[in-house]
Each structure stands twice: as C-alpha cells, then as structure tokens.
Coordinates of C-alpha atoms and ligand atoms in Angstrom, one line a residue:
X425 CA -12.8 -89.0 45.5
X426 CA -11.0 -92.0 46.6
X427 CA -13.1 -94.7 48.5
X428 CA -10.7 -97.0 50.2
X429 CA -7.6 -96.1 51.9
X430 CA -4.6 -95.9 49.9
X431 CA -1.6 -96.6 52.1
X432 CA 1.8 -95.3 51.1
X433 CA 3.5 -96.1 54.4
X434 CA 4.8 -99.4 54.1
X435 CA 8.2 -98.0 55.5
X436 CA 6.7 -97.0 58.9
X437 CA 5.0 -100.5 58.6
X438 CA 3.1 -103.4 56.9
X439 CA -0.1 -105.2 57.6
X440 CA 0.1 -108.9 58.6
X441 CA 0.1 -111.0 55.7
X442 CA -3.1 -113.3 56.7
X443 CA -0.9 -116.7 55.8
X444 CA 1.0 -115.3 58.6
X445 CA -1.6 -114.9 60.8
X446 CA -3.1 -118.3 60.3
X447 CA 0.6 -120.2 61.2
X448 CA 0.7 -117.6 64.6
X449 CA -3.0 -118.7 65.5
X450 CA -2.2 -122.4 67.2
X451 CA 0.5 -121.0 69.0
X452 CA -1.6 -118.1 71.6
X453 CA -4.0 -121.2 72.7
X454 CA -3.6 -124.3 71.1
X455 CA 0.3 -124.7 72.1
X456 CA 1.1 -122.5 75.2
X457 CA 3.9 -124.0 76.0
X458 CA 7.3 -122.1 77.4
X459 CA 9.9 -123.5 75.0
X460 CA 11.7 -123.5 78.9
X461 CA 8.9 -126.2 80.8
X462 CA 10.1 -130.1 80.2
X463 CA 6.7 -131.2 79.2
X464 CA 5.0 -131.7 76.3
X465 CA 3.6 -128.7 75.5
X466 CA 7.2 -126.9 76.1
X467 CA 8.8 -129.7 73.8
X468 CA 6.1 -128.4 71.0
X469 CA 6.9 -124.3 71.4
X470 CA 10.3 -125.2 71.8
X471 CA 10.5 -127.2 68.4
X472 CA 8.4 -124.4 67.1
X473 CA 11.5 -122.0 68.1
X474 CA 13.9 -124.3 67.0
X475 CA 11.9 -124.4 63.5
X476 CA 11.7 -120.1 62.9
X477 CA 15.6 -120.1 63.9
X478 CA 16.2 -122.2 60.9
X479 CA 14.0 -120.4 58.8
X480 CA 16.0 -117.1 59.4
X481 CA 19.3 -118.9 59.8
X482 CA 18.3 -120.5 56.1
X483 CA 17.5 -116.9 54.9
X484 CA 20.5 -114.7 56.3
X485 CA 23.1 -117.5 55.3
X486 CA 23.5 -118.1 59.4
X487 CA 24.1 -120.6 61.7
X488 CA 21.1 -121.3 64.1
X489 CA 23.5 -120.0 67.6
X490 CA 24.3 -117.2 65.2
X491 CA 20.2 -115.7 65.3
X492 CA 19.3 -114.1 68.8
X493 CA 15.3 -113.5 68.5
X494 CA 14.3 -109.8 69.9
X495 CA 11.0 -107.8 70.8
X496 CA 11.8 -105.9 67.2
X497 CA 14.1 -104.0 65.5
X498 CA 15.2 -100.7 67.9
X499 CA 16.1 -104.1 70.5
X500 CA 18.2 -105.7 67.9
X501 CA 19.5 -102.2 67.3
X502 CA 20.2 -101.5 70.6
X503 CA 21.9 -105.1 71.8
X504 CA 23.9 -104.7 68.8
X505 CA 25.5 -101.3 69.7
X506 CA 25.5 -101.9 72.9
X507 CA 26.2 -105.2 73.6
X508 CA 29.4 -105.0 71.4
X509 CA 31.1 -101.9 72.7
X510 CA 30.5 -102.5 75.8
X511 CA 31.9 -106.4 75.8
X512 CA 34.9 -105.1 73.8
X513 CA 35.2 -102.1 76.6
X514 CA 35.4 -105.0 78.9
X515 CA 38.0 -106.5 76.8
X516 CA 40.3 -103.4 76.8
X517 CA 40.0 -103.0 73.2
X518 CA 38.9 -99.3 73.4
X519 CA 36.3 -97.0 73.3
X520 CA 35.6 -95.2 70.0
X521 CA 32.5 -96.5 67.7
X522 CA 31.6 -95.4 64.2
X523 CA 28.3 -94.9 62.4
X524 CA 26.4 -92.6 59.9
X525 CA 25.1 -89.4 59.8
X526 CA 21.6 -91.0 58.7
X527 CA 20.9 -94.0 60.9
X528 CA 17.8 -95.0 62.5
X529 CA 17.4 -93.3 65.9
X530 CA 17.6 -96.6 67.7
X531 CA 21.0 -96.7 66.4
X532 CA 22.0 -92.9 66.6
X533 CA 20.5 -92.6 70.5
X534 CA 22.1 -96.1 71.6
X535 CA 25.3 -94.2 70.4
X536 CA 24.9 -91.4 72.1
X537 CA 23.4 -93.0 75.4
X538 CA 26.7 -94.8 75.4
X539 CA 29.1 -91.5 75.9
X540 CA 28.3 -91.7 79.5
X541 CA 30.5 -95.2 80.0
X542 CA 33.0 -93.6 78.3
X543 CA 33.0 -93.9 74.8
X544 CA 33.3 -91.4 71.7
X545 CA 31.5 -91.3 68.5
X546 CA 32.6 -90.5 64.7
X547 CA 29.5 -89.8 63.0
X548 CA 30.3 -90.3 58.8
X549 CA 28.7 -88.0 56.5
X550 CA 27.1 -89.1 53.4
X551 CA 27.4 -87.5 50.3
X552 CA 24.1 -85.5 48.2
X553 CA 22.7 -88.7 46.9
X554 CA 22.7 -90.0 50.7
X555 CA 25.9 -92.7 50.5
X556 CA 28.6 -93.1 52.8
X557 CA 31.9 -93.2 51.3
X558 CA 33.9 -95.9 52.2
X559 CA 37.2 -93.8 51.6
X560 CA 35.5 -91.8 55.1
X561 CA 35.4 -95.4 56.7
X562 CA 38.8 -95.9 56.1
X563 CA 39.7 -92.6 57.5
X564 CA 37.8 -92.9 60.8
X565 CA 39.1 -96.6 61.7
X566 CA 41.6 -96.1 64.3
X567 CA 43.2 -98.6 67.0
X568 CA 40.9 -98.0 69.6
X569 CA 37.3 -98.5 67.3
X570 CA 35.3 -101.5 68.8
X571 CA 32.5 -100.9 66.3
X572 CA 31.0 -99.7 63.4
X573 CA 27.8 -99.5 62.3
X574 CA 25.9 -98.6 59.1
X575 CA 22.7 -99.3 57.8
X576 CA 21.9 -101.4 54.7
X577 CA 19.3 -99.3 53.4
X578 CA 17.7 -96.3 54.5
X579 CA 14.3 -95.9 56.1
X580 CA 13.5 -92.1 55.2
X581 CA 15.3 -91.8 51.7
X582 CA 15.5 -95.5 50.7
X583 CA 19.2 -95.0 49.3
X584 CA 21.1 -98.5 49.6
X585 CA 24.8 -98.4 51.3
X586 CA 27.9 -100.1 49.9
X587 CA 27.5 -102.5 53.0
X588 CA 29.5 -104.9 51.4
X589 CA 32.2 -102.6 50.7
X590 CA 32.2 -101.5 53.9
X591 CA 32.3 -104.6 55.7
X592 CA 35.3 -105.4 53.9
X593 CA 37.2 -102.5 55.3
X594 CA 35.9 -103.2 59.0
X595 CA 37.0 -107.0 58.5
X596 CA 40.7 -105.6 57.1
X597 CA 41.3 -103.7 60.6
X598 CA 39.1 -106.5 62.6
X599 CA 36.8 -104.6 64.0
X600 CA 32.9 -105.4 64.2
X601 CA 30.6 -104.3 61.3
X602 CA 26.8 -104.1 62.2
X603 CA 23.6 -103.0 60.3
X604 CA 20.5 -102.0 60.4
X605 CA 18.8 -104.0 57.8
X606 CA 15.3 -104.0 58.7
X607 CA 14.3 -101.7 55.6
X608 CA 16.1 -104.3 53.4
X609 CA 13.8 -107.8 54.2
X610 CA 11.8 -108.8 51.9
X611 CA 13.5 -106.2 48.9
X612 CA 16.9 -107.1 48.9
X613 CA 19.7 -110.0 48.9
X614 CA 20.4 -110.4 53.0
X615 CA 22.8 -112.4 52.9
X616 CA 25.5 -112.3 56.0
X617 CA 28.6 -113.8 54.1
X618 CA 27.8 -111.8 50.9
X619 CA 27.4 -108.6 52.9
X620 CA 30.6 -109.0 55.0
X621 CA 28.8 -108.0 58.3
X622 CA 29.5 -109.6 61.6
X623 CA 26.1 -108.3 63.1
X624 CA 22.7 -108.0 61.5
X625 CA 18.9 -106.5 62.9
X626 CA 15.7 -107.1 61.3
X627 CA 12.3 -106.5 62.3
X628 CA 9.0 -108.7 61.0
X629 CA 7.0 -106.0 60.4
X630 CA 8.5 -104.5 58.1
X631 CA 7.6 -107.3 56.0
X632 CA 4.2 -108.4 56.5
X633 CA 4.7 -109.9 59.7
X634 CA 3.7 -109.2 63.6
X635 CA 5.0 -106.1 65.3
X636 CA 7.2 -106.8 68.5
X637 CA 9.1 -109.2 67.2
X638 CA 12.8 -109.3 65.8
X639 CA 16.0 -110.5 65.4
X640 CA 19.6 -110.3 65.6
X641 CA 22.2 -111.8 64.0
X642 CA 26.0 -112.1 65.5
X643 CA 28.9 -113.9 63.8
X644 CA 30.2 -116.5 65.8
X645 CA 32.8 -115.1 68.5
X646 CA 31.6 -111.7 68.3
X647 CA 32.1 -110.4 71.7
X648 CA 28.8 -109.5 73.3
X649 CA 27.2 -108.4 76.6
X650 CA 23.1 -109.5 77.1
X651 CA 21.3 -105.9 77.8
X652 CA 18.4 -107.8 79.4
X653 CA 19.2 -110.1 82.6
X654 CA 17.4 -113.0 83.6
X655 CA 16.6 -116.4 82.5
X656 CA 19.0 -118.5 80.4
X657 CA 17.3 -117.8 77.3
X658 CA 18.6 -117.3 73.9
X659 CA 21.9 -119.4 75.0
X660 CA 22.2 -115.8 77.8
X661 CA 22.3 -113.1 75.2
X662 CA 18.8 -112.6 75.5
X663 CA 16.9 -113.2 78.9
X664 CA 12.6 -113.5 79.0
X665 CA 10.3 -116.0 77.9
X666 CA 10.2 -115.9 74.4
X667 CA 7.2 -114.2 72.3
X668 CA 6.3 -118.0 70.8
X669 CA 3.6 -116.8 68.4
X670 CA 5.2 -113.5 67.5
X671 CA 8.8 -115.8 66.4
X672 CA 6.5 -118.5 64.5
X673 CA 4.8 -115.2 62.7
X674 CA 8.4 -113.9 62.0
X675 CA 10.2 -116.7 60.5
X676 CA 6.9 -117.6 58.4
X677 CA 6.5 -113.3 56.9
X678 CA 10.1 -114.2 56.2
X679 CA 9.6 -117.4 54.0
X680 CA 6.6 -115.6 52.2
X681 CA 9.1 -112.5 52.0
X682 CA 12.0 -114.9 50.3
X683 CA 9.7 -116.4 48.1
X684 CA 8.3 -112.9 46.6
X685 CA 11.0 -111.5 46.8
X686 CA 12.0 -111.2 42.6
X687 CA 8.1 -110.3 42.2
X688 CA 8.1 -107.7 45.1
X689 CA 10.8 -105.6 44.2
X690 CA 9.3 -105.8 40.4
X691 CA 6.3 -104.6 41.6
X692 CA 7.3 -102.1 43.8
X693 CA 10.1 -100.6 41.6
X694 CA 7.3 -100.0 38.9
X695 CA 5.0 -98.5 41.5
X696 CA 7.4 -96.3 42.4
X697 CA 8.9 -95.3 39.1
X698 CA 5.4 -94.4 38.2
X699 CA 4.8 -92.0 41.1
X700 CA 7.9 -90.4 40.8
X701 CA 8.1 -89.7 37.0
X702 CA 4.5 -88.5 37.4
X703 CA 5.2 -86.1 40.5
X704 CA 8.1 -84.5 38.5
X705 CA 6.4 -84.0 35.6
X706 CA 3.1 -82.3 36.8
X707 CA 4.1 -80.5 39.4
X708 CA 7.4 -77.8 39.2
X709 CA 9.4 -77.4 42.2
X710 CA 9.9 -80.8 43.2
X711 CA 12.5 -83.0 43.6
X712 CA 13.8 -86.6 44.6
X713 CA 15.6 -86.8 47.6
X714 CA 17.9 -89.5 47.9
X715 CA 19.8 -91.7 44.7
X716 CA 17.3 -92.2 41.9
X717 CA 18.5 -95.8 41.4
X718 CA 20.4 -97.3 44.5
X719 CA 17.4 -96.9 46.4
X720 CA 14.9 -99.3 47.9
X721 CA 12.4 -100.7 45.5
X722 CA 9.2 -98.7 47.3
X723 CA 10.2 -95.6 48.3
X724 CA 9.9 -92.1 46.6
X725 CA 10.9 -89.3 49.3
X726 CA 9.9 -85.8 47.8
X727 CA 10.3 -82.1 48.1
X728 CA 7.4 -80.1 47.8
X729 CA 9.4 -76.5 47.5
X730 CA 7.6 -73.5 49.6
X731 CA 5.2 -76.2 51.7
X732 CA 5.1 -78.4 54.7
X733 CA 4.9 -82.0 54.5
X734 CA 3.1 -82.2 57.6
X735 CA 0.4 -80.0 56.0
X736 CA 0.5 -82.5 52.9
X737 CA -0.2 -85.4 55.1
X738 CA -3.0 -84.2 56.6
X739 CA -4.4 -83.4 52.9
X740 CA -3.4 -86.9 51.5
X741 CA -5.1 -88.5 54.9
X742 CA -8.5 -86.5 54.2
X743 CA -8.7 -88.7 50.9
X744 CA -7.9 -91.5 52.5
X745 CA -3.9 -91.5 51.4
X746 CA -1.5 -92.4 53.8
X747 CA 2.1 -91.2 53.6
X748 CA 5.1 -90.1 56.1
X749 CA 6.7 -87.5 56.5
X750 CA 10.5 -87.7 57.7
X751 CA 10.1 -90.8 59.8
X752 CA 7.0 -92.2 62.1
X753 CA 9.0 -92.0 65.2
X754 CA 9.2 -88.2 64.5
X755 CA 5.8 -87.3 62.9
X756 CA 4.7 -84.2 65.4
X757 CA 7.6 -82.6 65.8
X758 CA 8.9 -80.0 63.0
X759 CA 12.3 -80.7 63.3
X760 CA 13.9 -80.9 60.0
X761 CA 14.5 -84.5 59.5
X762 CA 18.5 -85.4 60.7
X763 CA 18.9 -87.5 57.1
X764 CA 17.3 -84.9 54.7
X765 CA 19.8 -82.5 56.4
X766 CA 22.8 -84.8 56.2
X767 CA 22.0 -84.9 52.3
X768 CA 22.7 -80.8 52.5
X769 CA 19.2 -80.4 52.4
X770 CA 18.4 -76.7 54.0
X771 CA 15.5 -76.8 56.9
X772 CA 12.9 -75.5 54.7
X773 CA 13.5 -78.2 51.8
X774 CA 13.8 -80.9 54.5
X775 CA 10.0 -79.5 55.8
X776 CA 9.3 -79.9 52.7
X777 CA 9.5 -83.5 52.0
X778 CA 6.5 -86.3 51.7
X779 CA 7.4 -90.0 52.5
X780 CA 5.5 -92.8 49.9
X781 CA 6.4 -96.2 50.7
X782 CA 4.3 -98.6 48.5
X783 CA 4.1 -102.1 48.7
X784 CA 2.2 -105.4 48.4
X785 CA -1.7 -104.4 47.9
X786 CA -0.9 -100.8 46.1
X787 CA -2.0 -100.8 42.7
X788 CA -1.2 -98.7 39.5
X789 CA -4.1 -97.4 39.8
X790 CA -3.6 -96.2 43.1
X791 CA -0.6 -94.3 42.5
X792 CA -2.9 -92.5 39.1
X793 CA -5.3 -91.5 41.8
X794 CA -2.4 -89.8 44.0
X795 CA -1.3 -88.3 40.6
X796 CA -4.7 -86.9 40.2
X797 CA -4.9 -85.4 43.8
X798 CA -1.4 -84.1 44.1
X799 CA -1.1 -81.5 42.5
X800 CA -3.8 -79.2 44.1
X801 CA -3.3 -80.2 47.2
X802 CA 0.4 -78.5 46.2
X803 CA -1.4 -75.7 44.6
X804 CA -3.4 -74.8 47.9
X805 CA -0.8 -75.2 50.6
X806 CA 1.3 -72.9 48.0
X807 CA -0.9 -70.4 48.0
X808 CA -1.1 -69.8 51.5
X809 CA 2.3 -70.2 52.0
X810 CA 4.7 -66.8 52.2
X811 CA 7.4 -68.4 51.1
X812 CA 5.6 -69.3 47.1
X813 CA 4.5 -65.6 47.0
X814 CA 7.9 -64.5 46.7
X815 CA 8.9 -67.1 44.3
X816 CA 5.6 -67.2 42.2
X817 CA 6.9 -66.7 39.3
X818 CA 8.9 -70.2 38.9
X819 CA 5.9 -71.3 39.9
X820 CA 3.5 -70.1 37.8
X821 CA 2.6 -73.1 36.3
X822 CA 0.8 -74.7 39.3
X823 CA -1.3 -71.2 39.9
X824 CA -3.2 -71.9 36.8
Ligands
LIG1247 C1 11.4 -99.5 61.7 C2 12.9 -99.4 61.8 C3 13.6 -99.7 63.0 C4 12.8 -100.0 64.3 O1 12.2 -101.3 64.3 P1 11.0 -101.6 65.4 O2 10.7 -103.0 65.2 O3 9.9 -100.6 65.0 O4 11.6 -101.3 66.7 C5 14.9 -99.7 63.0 N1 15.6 -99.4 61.9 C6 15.0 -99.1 60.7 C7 15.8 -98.8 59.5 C8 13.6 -99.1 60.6 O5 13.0 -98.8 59.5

C-alpha cells in the first residue's frame, strides 16, 4: 500500500518550486504595475521584466531583443512556425517547411494549419531508436524551404536529437532551424550558439515553474510575423500586457533549473536506470521504447506486451502512482500514439506503452515501491486480455 502519491509525470508537468513561488508573490499585489504605465509602479514591473529577460538571455547564450516572453510553450511553438514561414512567404522565399515525424502537436498542427496559405510539409522519419537522420535533412532541403523544425528532445520517448548537427546543415543552405526545447530545460546544455538554432521554445513548467508562461528565442534578423496584434509589446512580436508574475516565476524556475542542473540529471538518470533495469527484469514482455542512452535523464517509456496502458494508469492511479500514457494532450483517446508508431511500433505495442517521468521529489524508494506493484498489476490486465491467452506461453512466467 502506498500512502502518498507517487508522481511519475514530470513530463506532462512539474509542481512549482516554492522559492519560485515566493519571488512571483510581490508581483500579483505588491507591484501591479504594467511594465507599459510611466509611473512608478510600471518603472518597478518593467525593471522586473527587464531582469527575467536577462536571466534567460544569460541561460540560452542570447541577447535580451533575442527573448520574446509567451503564454507557454504550444505559443512559442506556434509563433515560431508560423511567424517564420509566413514572414519568409511574404519575402518570396517559398513555401515548403520541414519537420519530424515525432514533434509535439503544437508543432505538427501549426504545420498542418499552415497548408491552407499555401504551403507544403516534409515530415522526416526517424529511425527505431527514435532519431532523425541528418543525411534525411540534407535530402529534404530544397530552394524553396523557409523552415525547419526539430525538436531537442522528445516529450513521449525522451530520445535526444542531433540538434546541433542539424542546425549545422539548415545554417549551410541558410534556412531557419527551430526547436522545441521545452523537454530539455533544466536537463540539458541549452545553449543557442552551441546548438546552431536560430529559433528556440521553452515552457516554465516544465521545470518547476508557473504554467502559462513561456518563451521564445529568435536570432537576430530572423524574419518574423507577430501572430497576436495589439499593443507594442515585446518590441511588436508579441502584443498583450505581459503576465508580470508568471515572467518573474519563469526566469527565477530557470536560475534554480541552471543551478541543479549537474545534480538533477544525476538524480534523475539514477531514478530512471533503476526503474527500467527493474521493469525488464521482473516482468517478460517488455521493452524500452526509445534509445536507451541518448534519452532524457527522467524518462522510461515502456511496452507492456498484450495490455493497455490506459488500463495501467488507472491501476498505478488507484495506489496513488501517477504516470502517462502517450502524451497528456492525448490521454482519452486510444489512438496509437503518432511517435511510438513513427519508431515502427505496431498499434497494439504503441497501446501498450506507460509513460514515467521522474523528477525532483521522487525517491529510490519510490521507484522500489512501483517495482513492487508492477508486476501484478501486468499479471491482471494480462489475464483478461485475449491477446496474452494466445501467447501464454512466453508468458508463463508472470502467471505464476
Ligand atoms: C509540454 C510541451 C509543449 C507545450 O507546452 P505548454 O506550455 O504546455 O503549451 C510543447 N512541446 C513539448 C515538447 C512539450 O513537452
């Protein structure tokens, strides 16, 4: 029996660090102020703006006009794809973007949504361990491309692109490299020069901080349209009176995130190491989906042969263990998740899959206790499952 809740879904999202909380506090009553107004209370949020931009700039390897701040990471998704394509549309310099098989939705819809101005898509593949091959890249650049877009690290499998080596190739033909790096905060090196990218979203909670809040980064003359009209905010890339306390939050889960950063990934990779080697072990059947080691510190993403991983969350959830399936923003559906098949995962295997995302607060201890509980909980939904009766026999060893 577990008595407090184990939660194993950092990758859908993280609680606010309380630090974080405290600097966010003075800014919802204490200091109002529209960083816009003239007086003094503007002067003080707007110095409190000015502050977080340099904290992310600081982090990213950035210029301060380089960091647009966002209402989270699906808008910095979105401005990115869109405001580049269409802006280089406007330019003349084509029509034809590029991104992967296994990106976020807010990335793959944004995409897609753009077809009706005019514009076609080449979606890369990735291989079985989840990469994109950067000899596909190379292949799919033509004259006309205006952008391409690929994700640092994945939020479903955890598996880590060559971003770098990518970015290289996008800056040979001069053509506009985002990605998605919102998985990648807090775990990894983000650092814009390093990672050749010309256009970079992030997301504060994700790391510890408030939801709501985001940012993008976008090299300097990177052509780009605003997608929300209005006030001059943002130096016009970005129009609306900006979310003060949610920004302060932001750049300060993102100092606490830098600063942990060595320890984090330490912790996590251990966590995770642990609860895969276990699951292996114990239970036969399963399998890792995803690169074992170019993969994000905290994620294990698992396929329970013969069961449903919806099924398994509800088990996990009734003793108090919290884990995804696919990806949050498509819990309750049973379609097979799009990156599990892009791996060559069949429907039924891609069902099949659990999420666990550690992080921060989870302890060794916890993960023993998810070790403990598995394997019934794999037993039982195999029993009742058609599928398992006709393979019993390989899995004979869990009926016992
Ligand atoms: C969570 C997530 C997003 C969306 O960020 P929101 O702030 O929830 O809009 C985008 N991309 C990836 C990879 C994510 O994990």
């Amino acid at each position: 029996m577990t008595n407090r809740t184990i939660y194993l879904d950092h990758a859908a999202t993280t609680a606010l660090d309380p630090r974080v909380l405290e600097a966010m506090l003075p800014y919802f009553t204490q200091q109002p102020g529209n960083p816009s107004s003239i007086h003094h209370p503007g002067r003080t949020a707007l110095q409190a703006l000015d502050d977080a931009r340099e904290v992310v700039a600081l982090a990213l390897g950035a210029k301060l006009r380089e960091v647009i701040f966002t209402g989270g990471g699906s808008e910095a998704n979105n401005l990115a794809i869109k405001g580049v394509a269409l802006a280089q549309q406007q330019r003349g310099r084509g029509n034809h973007i590029i991104t992967s098989a296994i990106e976020h939705h807010a990335v793959l819809h944004a995409v897609e949504y753009l077809a009706q101005f005019g514009f076609t898509a080449t979606i890369l593949p990735v291989d079985a361990h989840g990469f994109v091959r950067p000899a596909d890249l190379r292949a799919a650049l033509r004259a006309d491309t205006v952008l391409v877009s690929v994700m640092y690290a994945n939020n479903e499998i955890g598996v880590i692109q060559p971003v770098a080596e990518l970015g290289a190739i996008c800056r040979e033909h001069g053509v506009p490299f985002h990605t998605d790096a919102v998985q990648a905060l807090g775990s990894l090196p983000v650092n814009v020069q390093d990672l050749n990218v010309d256009l970079l979203s992030l997301t504060a909670h994700k790391f510890y901080g408030p939801k709501g809040v985001g940012a993008l980064y976008v090299r300097r003359g990177t052509p780009l349209l605003p997608q929300l009209n209005g006030g001059g905010q943002e130096r016009r890339r970005r129009a609306g009176t900006e979310n003060v306390p949610g920004i302060v939050g932001l750049a300060a889960a993102l100092s606490l995130a830098e600063e942990q950063r060595d320890w984090y990934a330490t912790h996590c990779t251990a966590l995770r190491e642990h609860l895969i080697d276990g699951i292996l072990e114990r239970i036969p059947g399963t399998r890792l989906n995803g690169d074992r080691a170019q993969r994000l510190p905290n994620n294990a993403n698992l396929a329970f042969d013969y069961i449903e991983g919806e099924s398994m969350l509800l088990l996990l959830d009734q003793q108090g263990i919290c884990a995804g399936s696919g990806s949050a923003c498509t819990s309750g559906s049973l379609d097979p998740s799009h990156v599990l098949t892009a791996l060559g995962r069949t429907p039924e295997e891609a069902i099949s899959s659990v999420r666990f995302t550690v992080g921060k607060a989870v302890t060794h201890a916890d993960i023993d206790q998810v070790l403990e509980l598995v394997p019934g909980m794999v037993a039982r939904l195999r029993a009742v499952s058609p599928l398992s009766q006709e393979h019993a026999a390989t899995l004979s060893a869990v009926e016992t």
